[in-house]
Short mmCIF file of C-alpha atoms in Angstrom, two decimals:
data_model
loop_
_atom_site.label_atom_id
_atom_site.label_comp_id
_atom_site.label_asym_id
_atom_site.label_seq_id
_atom_site.Cartn_x
_atom_site.Cartn_y
_atom_site.Cartn_z
CA UNK O 6 15.05 34.15 -15.58
CA UNK O 7 16.31 30.74 -16.70
CA UNK O 8 14.73 27.96 -18.16
CA UNK O 9 13.50 26.85 -14.63
CA UNK O 10 9.78 26.71 -15.72
CA UNK O 11 8.35 26.06 -19.12
CA UNK O 12 4.34 26.10 -19.76
CA UNK O 13 3.30 22.76 -21.04
CA UNK O 14 0.45 24.39 -23.35
CA UNK O 15 2.29 27.77 -24.50
CA UNK O 16 6.01 26.78 -24.22
CA UNK O 17 6.94 30.20 -22.49
CA UNK O 18 8.42 31.09 -19.38
CA UNK O 19 5.87 30.51 -16.45
CA UNK O 20 5.25 33.87 -14.14
CA UNK O 21 6.55 32.79 -10.60
CA UNK O 22 5.05 35.85 -8.63
CA UNK O 23 1.35 35.29 -9.23
CA UNK O 24 -0.92 35.07 -6.34
CA UNK O 25 -2.06 31.65 -5.01
CA UNK O 26 -5.64 32.07 -6.57
CA UNK O 27 -4.49 33.16 -10.07
CA UNK O 28 -2.18 29.97 -10.28
CA UNK O 29 -4.93 27.75 -8.91
CA UNK O 30 -7.14 29.42 -11.55
CA UNK O 31 -4.54 28.61 -14.42
CA UNK O 32 -4.29 24.91 -13.56
CA UNK O 33 -7.87 24.51 -13.53
CA UNK O 34 -8.51 26.17 -16.67
CA UNK O 35 -5.43 24.16 -18.20
CA UNK O 36 -7.18 20.65 -16.90
CA UNK O 37 -10.50 21.89 -18.40
CA UNK O 38 -8.78 22.44 -21.97
CA UNK O 39 -7.28 18.84 -21.10
CA UNK O 40 -10.38 17.53 -20.33
CA UNK O 41 -12.19 18.88 -23.57
CA UNK O 42 -9.48 17.86 -25.91
CA UNK O 43 -10.79 16.50 -28.97
CA UNK O 44 -9.72 12.57 -28.96
CA UNK O 45 -9.46 10.15 -31.87
CA UNK O 46 -12.72 7.96 -31.88
CA UNK O 47 -12.16 4.09 -31.61
CA UNK O 48 -13.61 1.62 -33.33
CA UNK O 49 -15.69 -1.19 -31.65
CA UNK O 50 -15.66 -4.29 -34.08
CA UNK O 51 -18.90 -6.21 -33.05
CA UNK O 52 -18.80 -9.88 -34.16
CA UNK O 53 -20.53 -12.86 -33.35
CA UNK O 54 -20.10 -13.58 -29.68
CA UNK O 55 -17.47 -11.15 -29.43
CA UNK O 56 -16.57 -6.93 -29.21
CA UNK O 57 -13.07 -6.20 -30.32
CA UNK O 58 -11.75 -3.09 -29.66
CA UNK O 59 -9.10 -1.16 -31.92
CA UNK O 60 -8.16 1.87 -30.43
CA UNK O 61 -7.22 4.90 -32.71
CA UNK O 62 -3.62 6.04 -32.06
CA UNK O 63 -3.89 9.03 -34.74
CA UNK O 64 -2.09 8.74 -37.87
CA UNK O 65 -4.38 6.25 -39.13
CA UNK O 66 -3.20 3.90 -37.19
CA UNK O 67 -5.43 1.57 -35.22
CA UNK O 68 -4.48 -1.09 -32.19
CA UNK O 69 -1.11 -1.76 -30.86
CA UNK O 70 1.71 -3.40 -33.55
CA UNK O 71 2.45 -6.74 -33.65
CA UNK O 72 6.09 -7.27 -33.72
CA UNK O 73 6.03 -10.34 -35.89
CA UNK O 74 3.49 -9.09 -38.29
CA UNK O 75 5.53 -6.58 -39.88
CA UNK O 76 3.21 -3.46 -40.37
CA UNK O 77 0.21 -5.17 -39.67
CA UNK O 78 -1.77 -4.23 -36.51
CA UNK O 79 -3.91 -6.12 -34.20
CA UNK O 80 -6.91 -5.28 -31.95
CA UNK O 81 -6.21 -4.16 -28.57
CA UNK O 82 -8.76 -6.53 -26.91
CA UNK O 83 -11.64 -8.47 -27.80
CA UNK O 84 -14.25 -9.72 -25.07
CA UNK O 85 -17.42 -11.30 -24.86
CA UNK O 86 -20.34 -9.26 -26.33
CA UNK O 87 -22.25 -6.71 -24.44
CA UNK O 88 -20.14 -3.76 -23.05
CA UNK O 89 -20.22 0.23 -23.02
CA UNK O 90 -18.04 2.85 -22.17
CA UNK O 91 -18.55 5.65 -20.16
CA UNK O 92 -16.80 7.81 -17.26
CA UNK O 93 -18.53 6.36 -14.04
CA UNK O 94 -16.44 8.02 -11.70
CA UNK O 95 -15.52 11.34 -13.10
CA UNK O 96 -11.86 11.02 -13.61
CA UNK O 97 -11.75 12.03 -17.09
CA UNK O 98 -10.81 8.40 -18.15
CA UNK O 99 -13.47 6.20 -19.96
CA UNK O 100 -14.16 3.06 -17.81
CA UNK O 101 -15.80 0.19 -19.17
CA UNK O 102 -18.96 -1.58 -18.20
CA UNK O 103 -19.97 -4.84 -19.23
CA UNK O 104 -21.65 -8.14 -17.38
CA UNK O 105 -18.81 -8.48 -14.97
CA UNK O 106 -19.15 -5.02 -13.74
CA UNK O 107 -17.79 -1.60 -13.86
CA UNK O 108 -13.92 -1.75 -14.35
CA UNK O 109 -12.09 1.74 -14.20
CA UNK O 110 -10.41 3.01 -17.12
CA UNK O 111 -6.38 3.75 -17.16
CA UNK O 112 -6.67 6.18 -19.63
CA UNK O 113 -4.84 4.29 -22.26
CA UNK O 114 -7.47 1.80 -24.00
CA UNK O 115 -6.86 -0.63 -20.74
CA UNK O 116 -9.09 -1.52 -17.69
CA UNK O 117 -7.96 -2.44 -14.36
CA UNK O 118 -9.82 -2.49 -11.04
CA UNK O 119 -13.19 -3.88 -10.83
CA UNK O 120 -15.00 -1.23 -8.86
CA UNK O 121 -18.57 -2.81 -8.91
CA UNK O 122 -19.11 -6.42 -9.56
CA UNK O 123 -22.29 -7.72 -11.09
CA UNK O 124 -23.59 -10.84 -9.51
CA UNK O 125 -26.35 -13.56 -9.18
CA UNK O 126 -26.89 -13.26 -13.26
CA UNK O 127 -29.35 -15.42 -14.79
CA UNK O 128 -29.56 -13.44 -18.06
CA UNK O 129 -28.01 -11.84 -21.09
CA UNK O 130 -27.56 -8.12 -20.19
CA UNK O 131 -27.24 -4.64 -22.26
CA UNK O 132 -25.63 -1.27 -21.26
CA UNK O 133 -25.26 2.00 -22.23
CA UNK O 134 -23.48 5.00 -20.25
CA UNK O 135 -24.45 8.81 -20.21
CA UNK O 136 -24.95 11.49 -18.07
CA UNK O 137 -28.60 11.09 -16.79
CA UNK O 138 -28.27 13.61 -13.74
CA UNK O 139 -25.85 16.06 -15.20
CA UNK O 140 -23.55 15.78 -12.29
CA UNK O 141 -20.48 15.34 -14.48
CA UNK O 142 -20.30 11.41 -14.09
CA UNK O 143 -21.90 9.25 -16.43
CA UNK O 144 -24.36 6.64 -15.56
CA UNK O 145 -25.29 3.09 -16.52
CA UNK O 146 -28.62 1.87 -17.94
CA UNK O 147 -28.84 -1.91 -17.97
CA UNK O 148 -31.13 -3.91 -20.04
CA UNK O 149 -32.73 -7.29 -19.55
CA UNK O 150 -36.28 -7.80 -19.91
CA UNK O 151 -36.80 -3.88 -18.95
CA UNK O 152 -34.32 -0.94 -18.04
CA UNK O 153 -32.53 -0.33 -14.91
CA UNK O 154 -30.91 2.83 -14.33
CA UNK O 155 -27.77 3.26 -11.75
CA UNK O 156 -26.44 6.72 -11.06
CA UNK O 157 -22.43 6.55 -11.05
CA UNK O 158 -20.48 7.52 -8.12
CA UNK O 159 -16.73 9.25 -7.33
CA UNK O 160 -15.47 5.72 -6.46
CA UNK O 161 -16.78 3.63 -9.24
CA UNK O 162 -19.67 2.27 -7.69
CA UNK O 163 -23.16 2.46 -8.46
CA UNK O 164 -26.51 3.55 -6.96
CA UNK O 165 -29.82 1.83 -8.11
CA UNK O 166 -32.51 4.71 -9.21
CA UNK O 167 -35.60 4.07 -7.36
CA UNK O 168 -38.99 5.20 -7.80
CA UNK O 169 -38.88 6.15 -11.55
CA UNK O 170 -40.65 4.81 -14.32
CA UNK O 171 -38.17 2.43 -16.74
CA UNK O 172 -39.09 0.85 -19.97
CA UNK O 173 -39.72 -2.72 -20.61
CA UNK O 174 -39.05 -4.20 -23.84
CA UNK O 175 -41.51 -7.18 -23.14
CA UNK O 176 -42.49 -7.66 -27.04
CA UNK O 177 -38.72 -8.40 -27.74
CA UNK O 178 -37.22 -10.10 -24.61
CA UNK O 179 -33.71 -8.72 -23.99
CA UNK O 180 -32.58 -6.12 -25.84
CA UNK O 181 -29.08 -6.80 -27.48
CA UNK O 182 -27.94 -3.13 -27.63
CA UNK O 183 -28.72 -0.25 -25.89
CA UNK O 184 -27.78 3.74 -26.46
CA UNK O 185 -28.30 6.81 -24.75
CA UNK O 186 -29.01 9.58 -27.16
CA UNK O 187 -30.78 12.49 -26.65
CA UNK O 188 -33.46 11.86 -29.69
CA UNK O 189 -35.93 14.80 -29.04
CA UNK O 190 -33.13 17.52 -28.14
CA UNK O 191 -34.41 18.39 -25.06
CA UNK O 192 -31.38 18.18 -22.91
CA UNK O 193 -32.25 14.46 -21.59
CA UNK O 194 -30.79 11.44 -22.73
CA UNK O 195 -33.58 8.85 -24.02
CA UNK O 196 -32.97 5.02 -24.22
CA UNK O 197 -32.53 3.73 -27.61
CA UNK O 198 -32.77 -0.13 -27.78
CA UNK O 199 -33.10 -3.14 -30.35
CA UNK O 200 -34.79 -6.42 -29.74
CA UNK O 201 -35.95 -8.97 -32.28
CA UNK O 202 -39.25 -6.87 -32.58
CA UNK O 203 -37.22 -3.67 -33.87
CA UNK O 204 -35.96 -0.54 -32.74
CA UNK O 205 -37.49 0.59 -29.06
CA UNK O 206 -37.43 3.96 -27.85
CA UNK O 207 -38.13 5.17 -24.16
CA UNK O 208 -38.03 8.92 -23.94
CA UNK O 209 -36.71 10.45 -20.92
CA UNK O 210 -39.23 12.63 -19.12
CA UNK O 211 -36.84 14.36 -16.90
CA UNK O 212 -35.59 13.19 -13.64
CA UNK O 213 -34.44 9.41 -15.32
CA UNK O 214 -38.73 8.99 -15.85
CA UNK O 215 -38.88 6.99 -19.19
CA UNK O 216 -42.38 6.59 -21.06
CA UNK O 217 -42.14 3.86 -23.74
CA UNK O 218 -42.62 4.33 -27.60
CA UNK O 219 -42.19 0.70 -29.38
CA UNK O 220 -41.81 0.56 -32.95
CA UNK O 221 -40.32 -1.64 -35.93
CA UNK O 222 -40.81 -4.97 -37.44
CA UNK O 223 -39.94 -8.32 -36.79
CA UNK O 224 -35.99 -8.84 -37.96
CA UNK O 225 -34.49 -5.34 -37.87
CA UNK O 226 -30.91 -4.71 -37.52
CA UNK O 227 -29.25 -2.26 -35.19
CA UNK O 228 -30.56 1.49 -35.73
CA UNK O 229 -28.51 4.62 -36.74
CA UNK O 230 -29.65 8.26 -35.55
CA UNK O 231 -29.50 11.45 -37.72
CA UNK O 232 -31.50 14.39 -38.46
CA UNK O 233 -33.40 13.44 -41.67
CA UNK O 234 -36.06 15.82 -42.04
CA UNK O 235 -33.96 19.06 -40.86
CA UNK O 236 -36.30 19.61 -37.92
CA UNK O 237 -33.72 19.50 -35.12
CA UNK O 238 -34.65 16.18 -33.70
CA UNK O 239 -32.88 13.00 -34.12
CA UNK O 240 -34.47 10.43 -36.18
CA UNK O 241 -33.91 6.71 -36.40
CA UNK O 242 -32.76 4.56 -39.86
CA UNK O 243 -33.00 0.68 -39.48
CA UNK O 244 -33.21 -2.17 -41.73
CA UNK O 245 -35.92 -4.64 -41.67
CA UNK O 246 -37.33 -7.78 -43.39
CA UNK O 247 -40.40 -7.96 -45.13
CA UNK O 248 -42.35 -10.93 -46.33
CA UNK O 249 -44.98 -11.02 -48.99
CA UNK O 250 -47.06 -13.91 -48.97
CA UNK O 251 -48.42 -14.50 -52.73
CA UNK O 252 -46.25 -15.46 -53.96
CA UNK O 253 -43.96 -16.06 -50.61
CA UNK O 254 -40.69 -14.10 -50.27
CA UNK O 255 -38.82 -12.00 -48.16
CA UNK O 256 -36.99 -8.71 -49.06
CA UNK O 257 -35.06 -6.26 -47.19
CA UNK O 258 -36.17 -2.60 -46.53
CA UNK O 259 -34.62 0.63 -44.90
CA UNK O 260 -37.27 2.01 -42.55
CA UNK O 261 -37.08 5.49 -40.77
CA UNK O 262 -38.64 6.62 -37.85
CA UNK O 263 -39.19 10.37 -37.79
CA UNK O 264 -38.98 11.79 -34.21
CA UNK O 265 -41.91 14.06 -33.42
CA UNK O 266 -41.69 17.05 -30.61
CA UNK O 267 -44.63 14.81 -29.15
CA UNK O 268 -42.46 12.66 -28.25
CA UNK O 269 -43.48 9.75 -30.46
CA UNK O 270 -42.22 8.42 -33.66
CA UNK O 271 -43.75 8.32 -37.26
CA UNK O 272 -42.63 5.29 -39.99
CA UNK O 273 -41.72 6.46 -43.00
CA UNK O 274 -42.22 4.45 -46.18
CA UNK O 275 -39.92 1.84 -46.58
CA UNK O 276 -36.92 2.16 -48.82
CA UNK O 277 -35.75 -1.36 -50.61
CA UNK O 278 -32.37 -2.27 -50.89
CA UNK O 279 -31.45 -3.09 -54.58
CA UNK O 280 -29.89 -6.52 -56.02
CA UNK O 281 -30.23 -8.32 -52.90
CA UNK O 282 -28.31 -11.94 -52.41
CA UNK O 283 -28.81 -14.40 -50.36
CA UNK O 284 -27.16 -13.47 -46.98
CA UNK O 285 -26.89 -15.99 -44.47
CA UNK O 286 -28.59 -14.44 -42.04
CA UNK O 287 -31.12 -13.03 -44.41
CA UNK O 288 -30.11 -9.56 -44.73
CA UNK O 289 -26.83 -7.59 -44.00
CA UNK O 290 -26.07 -5.36 -40.87
CA UNK O 291 -24.17 -2.89 -43.11
CA UNK O 292 -26.01 0.57 -42.53
CA UNK O 293 -24.75 3.71 -41.85
CA UNK O 294 -25.76 7.54 -42.17
CA UNK O 295 -23.72 10.57 -43.07
CA UNK O 296 -23.75 13.85 -45.33
CA UNK O 297 -21.64 12.03 -48.25
CA UNK O 298 -22.32 14.81 -50.84
CA UNK O 299 -21.52 17.89 -48.40
CA UNK O 300 -25.16 19.24 -49.21
CA UNK O 301 -26.12 19.48 -45.75
CA UNK O 302 -28.71 16.51 -46.00
CA UNK O 303 -27.84 13.09 -44.46
CA UNK O 304 -27.62 10.23 -46.63
CA UNK O 305 -28.05 6.45 -46.14
CA UNK O 306 -25.56 4.01 -47.13
CA UNK O 307 -26.39 0.11 -46.87
CA UNK O 308 -24.78 -3.10 -47.76
CA UNK O 309 -26.37 -4.08 -51.26
CA UNK O 310 -24.84 -7.61 -52.46
CA UNK O 311 -21.25 -8.96 -53.06
CA UNK O 312 -18.95 -6.13 -53.59
CA UNK O 313 -21.34 -3.40 -53.51
CA UNK O 314 -23.10 -0.67 -51.51
CA UNK O 315 -26.50 1.08 -51.91
CA UNK O 316 -25.96 4.98 -51.69
CA UNK O 317 -29.34 6.86 -50.92
CA UNK O 318 -29.06 10.51 -51.25
CA UNK O 319 -31.16 12.45 -48.86
CA UNK O 320 -33.53 15.26 -49.98
CA UNK O 321 -33.34 16.84 -46.63
CA UNK O 322 -37.21 16.40 -45.70
CA UNK O 323 -37.02 12.89 -44.57
CA UNK O 324 -37.15 11.05 -48.23
CA UNK O 325 -34.56 10.03 -50.64
CA UNK O 326 -33.24 9.60 -54.18
CA UNK O 327 -33.16 6.33 -55.69
CA UNK O 328 -30.08 4.40 -54.59
CA UNK O 329 -26.92 4.44 -56.94
CA UNK O 330 -24.48 1.54 -56.82
CA UNK O 331 -21.05 1.81 -55.21
CA UNK O 332 -18.46 -0.84 -56.59
CA UNK O 333 -16.28 -2.05 -53.29
CA UNK O 334 -12.83 -3.47 -53.87
CA UNK O 335 -13.64 -6.50 -52.43
CA UNK O 336 -16.12 -8.97 -54.12
CA UNK O 337 -17.67 -10.06 -50.67
CA UNK O 338 -21.18 -8.88 -49.18
CA UNK O 339 -20.37 -5.88 -46.75
CA UNK O 340 -21.61 -7.52 -43.40
CA UNK O 341 -20.76 -3.72 -41.54
CA UNK O 342 -20.88 -0.35 -42.56
CA UNK O 343 -19.76 2.70 -41.02
CA UNK O 344 -19.24 5.93 -42.15
CA UNK O 345 -17.07 8.40 -39.50
CA UNK O 346 -14.44 10.89 -39.77
CA UNK O 347 -11.96 8.78 -38.15
CA UNK O 348 -8.64 10.75 -38.46
CA UNK O 349 -10.37 13.86 -37.83
CA UNK O 350 -9.14 15.35 -41.06
CA UNK O 351 -12.84 16.71 -41.98
CA UNK O 352 -13.69 14.14 -44.65
CA UNK O 353 -15.88 11.11 -43.90
CA UNK O 354 -14.11 7.71 -44.15
CA UNK O 355 -15.72 4.51 -45.07
CA UNK O 356 -15.22 1.42 -42.72
CA UNK O 357 -16.54 -1.71 -43.83
CA UNK O 358 -16.62 -5.76 -42.17
CA UNK O 359 -16.67 -8.14 -44.99
CA UNK O 360 -17.44 -11.79 -44.19
CA UNK O 361 -14.03 -13.16 -44.84
CA UNK O 362 -11.66 -10.44 -45.05
CA UNK O 363 -12.37 -8.52 -41.59
CA UNK O 364 -12.48 -5.05 -41.16
CA UNK O 365 -10.86 -2.40 -43.74
CA UNK O 366 -10.73 1.23 -43.66
CA UNK O 367 -11.15 3.48 -46.64
CA UNK O 368 -9.78 7.08 -46.35
CA UNK O 369 -11.85 9.91 -47.23
CA UNK O 370 -10.62 12.21 -50.13
CA UNK O 371 -11.47 15.84 -50.93
CA UNK O 372 -13.69 16.28 -54.01
CA UNK O 373 -15.12 12.82 -53.90
CA UNK O 374 -15.98 9.61 -51.62
CA UNK O 375 -12.92 7.66 -50.84
CA UNK O 376 -9.81 6.15 -51.31
CA UNK O 377 -9.94 2.41 -52.39
CA UNK O 378 -6.19 1.95 -52.95
CA UNK O 379 -4.76 1.93 -49.82
CA UNK O 380 -7.01 1.23 -46.93
CA UNK O 381 -6.20 0.37 -43.57
CA UNK O 382 -6.29 -3.56 -42.58
CA UNK O 383 -7.50 -4.63 -39.33
CA UNK O 384 -8.26 -8.08 -40.17
CA UNK O 385 -10.11 -9.82 -37.04
CA UNK O 386 -13.05 -12.08 -36.72
CA UNK O 387 -15.72 -11.37 -39.21
CA UNK O 388 -17.71 -8.33 -37.94
CA UNK O 389 -21.53 -7.86 -37.46
CA UNK O 390 -21.73 -4.32 -36.41
CA UNK O 391 -19.22 -1.52 -36.16
CA UNK O 392 -19.69 1.28 -33.98
CA UNK O 393 -17.34 4.31 -32.75
CA UNK O 394 -16.50 4.69 -29.21
CA UNK O 395 -15.63 7.99 -27.57
CA UNK O 396 -11.55 8.05 -27.79
CA UNK O 397 -10.31 5.57 -24.82
CA UNK O 398 -6.95 7.12 -24.54
CA UNK O 399 -6.60 10.40 -22.85
CA UNK O 400 -4.50 13.32 -23.91
CA UNK O 401 -1.34 14.24 -21.82
CA UNK O 402 1.72 16.90 -22.15
CA UNK O 403 5.25 14.85 -22.06
CA UNK O 404 7.35 15.83 -19.24
CA UNK O 405 4.29 17.26 -17.14
CA UNK O 406 4.38 14.28 -14.86
CA UNK O 407 2.14 16.50 -12.09
CA UNK O 408 -0.32 17.77 -14.51
CA UNK O 409 -0.12 21.13 -13.38
CA UNK O 410 0.30 22.84 -16.91
CA UNK O 411 3.92 23.46 -16.75
CA UNK O 412 6.97 21.31 -17.33
CA UNK O 413 9.47 22.46 -14.27
CA UNK O 414 11.81 21.16 -11.62
CA UNK O 415 8.80 19.74 -9.67
CA UNK O 416 8.31 17.40 -12.61
CA UNK O 417 11.65 15.79 -12.64
CA UNK O 418 11.60 15.69 -8.70
CA UNK O 419 8.07 13.88 -9.31
CA UNK O 420 9.46 10.95 -11.51
CA UNK O 421 12.62 10.34 -8.81
CA UNK O 422 9.59 10.01 -6.17
CA UNK O 423 7.87 7.48 -8.48
CA UNK O 424 11.12 5.67 -9.04
CA UNK O 425 12.39 5.67 -5.11
CA UNK O 426 9.67 6.64 -2.77
CA UNK O 427 6.68 4.75 -4.14
CA UNK O 428 4.78 8.19 -5.54
CA UNK O 429 1.65 7.03 -7.35
CA UNK O 430 2.07 7.92 -10.97
CA UNK O 431 -0.66 9.89 -12.64
CA UNK O 432 0.41 9.39 -15.93
CA UNK O 433 3.26 6.96 -17.06
CA UNK O 434 3.49 8.24 -20.75
CA UNK O 435 3.92 11.83 -19.33
CA UNK O 436 6.70 10.48 -17.08
CA UNK O 437 8.47 9.02 -19.75
CA UNK O 438 9.76 12.22 -21.22
CA UNK O 439 12.57 10.57 -23.33
CA UNK O 440 9.56 8.11 -24.76
CA UNK O 441 11.75 5.17 -24.27
CA UNK O 442 9.19 3.03 -23.44
CA UNK O 443 10.25 2.64 -19.65
CA UNK O 444 10.15 5.35 -16.84
CA UNK O 445 13.72 5.20 -15.00
CA UNK O 446 16.60 7.78 -14.11
CA UNK O 447 17.04 8.86 -17.94
CA UNK O 448 13.56 10.89 -17.62
CA UNK O 449 14.27 13.27 -14.82
CA UNK O 450 17.84 13.60 -16.53
CA UNK O 451 16.16 14.50 -19.74
CA UNK O 452 13.72 17.13 -18.18
CA UNK O 453 16.77 18.61 -16.22
CA UNK O 454 19.08 18.65 -19.24
CA UNK O 455 15.96 20.31 -21.19
CA UNK O 456 15.53 23.04 -18.17
CA UNK O 457 19.21 24.04 -17.60
CA UNK O 458 21.28 22.89 -20.12
CA UNK O 459 19.80 23.56 -23.54
CA UNK O 460 18.67 20.00 -23.90
CA UNK O 461 16.58 18.51 -26.43
CA UNK O 462 12.61 19.17 -25.30
CA UNK O 463 10.47 16.11 -24.01
CA UNK O 464 9.35 13.99 -27.26
CA UNK O 465 6.02 14.38 -28.59
CA UNK O 466 3.20 15.60 -27.47
CA UNK O 467 4.92 18.75 -26.64
CA UNK O 468 4.12 21.36 -25.96
CA UNK O 469 0.80 21.04 -26.75
CA UNK O 470 -1.43 18.17 -25.23
CA UNK O 471 -2.24 15.16 -27.48
CA UNK O 472 -1.76 11.57 -27.60
CA UNK O 473 1.29 9.17 -28.41
CA UNK O 474 0.67 8.14 -32.19
CA UNK O 475 3.86 5.74 -31.95
CA UNK O 476 3.82 2.46 -30.07
CA UNK O 477 7.22 2.44 -27.66
CA UNK O 478 10.07 0.52 -28.63
CA UNK O 479 10.17 -2.59 -26.56
CA UNK O 480 11.70 -1.18 -23.73
CA UNK O 481 8.92 -1.88 -21.55
CA UNK O 482 9.78 -5.60 -20.67
CA UNK O 483 6.56 -5.74 -18.19
CA UNK O 484 4.30 -4.97 -20.83
CA UNK O 485 6.26 -6.62 -24.14
CA UNK O 486 7.11 -5.30 -27.35
CA UNK O 487 5.49 -2.45 -28.53
CA UNK O 488 2.93 -1.10 -26.05
CA UNK O 489 2.62 2.01 -24.73
CA UNK O 490 3.09 2.50 -20.58
CA UNK O 491 0.06 4.29 -20.59
CA UNK O 492 -1.97 6.69 -18.11
CA UNK O 493 -3.31 5.08 -14.88
CA UNK O 494 -3.91 6.40 -11.49
CA UNK O 495 -3.59 2.61 -10.27
CA UNK O 496 -0.18 1.16 -11.93
CA UNK O 497 3.25 2.15 -12.65
CA UNK O 498 3.61 0.25 -15.41
CA UNK O 499 0.25 -0.32 -16.32
CA UNK O 500 -0.32 -3.89 -15.03
CA UNK O 501 -3.44 -5.70 -14.49
CA UNK O 502 -5.03 -5.80 -10.94
CA UNK O 503 -7.01 -8.87 -9.91
CA UNK O 504 -9.66 -7.88 -7.43
CA UNK O 505 -10.46 -9.84 -4.27
CA UNK O 506 -13.48 -12.29 -4.20
CA UNK O 507 -16.42 -11.32 -1.90
CA UNK O 508 -15.35 -13.76 0.90
CA UNK O 509 -11.71 -12.55 0.58
CA UNK O 510 -10.21 -10.61 3.43
CA UNK O 511 -9.75 -7.34 2.43
CA UNK O 512 -6.42 -6.65 4.44
CA UNK O 513 -5.11 -9.61 2.39
CA UNK O 514 -5.91 -8.04 -1.06
CA UNK O 515 -4.69 -4.79 -3.09
CA UNK O 516 -7.70 -4.07 -4.54
CA UNK O 517 -10.96 -5.16 -3.06
CA UNK O 518 -14.05 -5.12 -5.06
CA UNK O 519 -15.93 -1.92 -3.71
CA UNK O 520 -19.92 -3.11 -4.26
CA UNK O 521 -21.62 -6.21 -5.42
CA UNK O 522 -24.85 -5.41 -7.21
CA UNK O 523 -27.55 -8.45 -7.60
CA UNK O 524 -28.76 -8.13 -10.90
CA UNK O 525 -30.97 -11.44 -11.17
CA UNK O 526 -34.16 -11.25 -13.19
CA UNK O 527 -36.91 -12.17 -10.98
CA UNK O 528 -39.16 -13.15 -13.89
CA UNK O 529 -36.58 -15.79 -15.28
CA UNK O 530 -35.89 -17.10 -11.49
CA UNK O 531 -33.06 -16.49 -9.73
CA UNK O 532 -30.46 -18.78 -9.54
CA UNK O 533 -29.86 -20.09 -5.76
CA UNK O 534 -27.32 -18.25 -3.81
#
């Protein structure tokens, strides 16, 4: 049969005599496999006044390599605080939601078209994304004095959900952070927020109608969730600041809120963090949960003074052992702590944000905790909080230009049509068959040599789909040194599109904004329009 066709996921000759129905079913199956492929989690560093995103490229590499800084890596993007990531238009690429609106994702950690713009703002907002109506597209929950719900549409616009009960965080003002998480494990996403009065929960009663249960004490930090008492429900762990009156003093505690089947929260006795130094903000924000000793019971790891962590071993019933101290290699207070398997090797890794030394990642080791000797150095601003984001870089198969599950002649033709006939590119990295950092005539030649003349196969990832763990090598003159082409529906070289303003003639604009949503909060007096 020769080598006219290669199956991108198996590397074997593909049958050309199958009925159209079977071929279509095969393509859909491959696309489903691609969409469900586990991707490396990205790291979101929340600093004072900004959020910085470090895209996880695999191979224990974060961010884009800076060509003038040797082996150091810089953050991919830093923004003003208050954002969330979700697949609003259902295309398999994570989009960004912030105070500007909804920006469609390229699938490579970058964002282009502003599909929906938020206008007439008069207050700060918090956002969370999740599929509330089970239609395969993520929806948006926006927090101001209350919480508003918007359903995602296939073009990246939003439909306000009217006539449903929404929670109001009236005791704490604007919630600085929101998450959507199924606390009571009923298949419906609940709202978990934080205001200055502690964590707030709005249980989803179905059809995105929420009932509010407010809990917490003044001064709490952002909360983590885990099943602390093995009842199948997710519980909440948070810091609290407690004041004693005689003699007057303040100290930090860890609070646990157990979720009950009747959609209420039970506040458990507090756990005091030992050896608390004088923190500039009154208490540290470093808090994470994970099964650190592999006994099937969640544990708590918290900041506990300069160069120290406090480890509370879980008993499995919602209570914990007395803390043990873990010495850090940096004698600074840990302002942010996160335990998560960042390199997908099955071992929990530790990310610590220091006041002056930025963020460091210590990799998990078998038979122990982590390796403190060779951390990944992210640098950057002083973190206030560390979170993980579902992988922003989509998987692809190098050479599968039209994403039909095969590498064949049609892919070489597709690259030529992109170069000379204006065909829209689906994934630039897939078209860059030789991984040169530039899509040019050498790429279809590379594919044809592979198919007909025993040439070298496309560069990694091939034949299995995956991510590109190595930055392209400086040939991409439009992007600059060390930046991948990426995967994008909208752009050839991943360049940014500037959308039109509301009063601009759409005929004069490549990408007019599709929707404007008034987000003014009447209780705070809307600005004149």
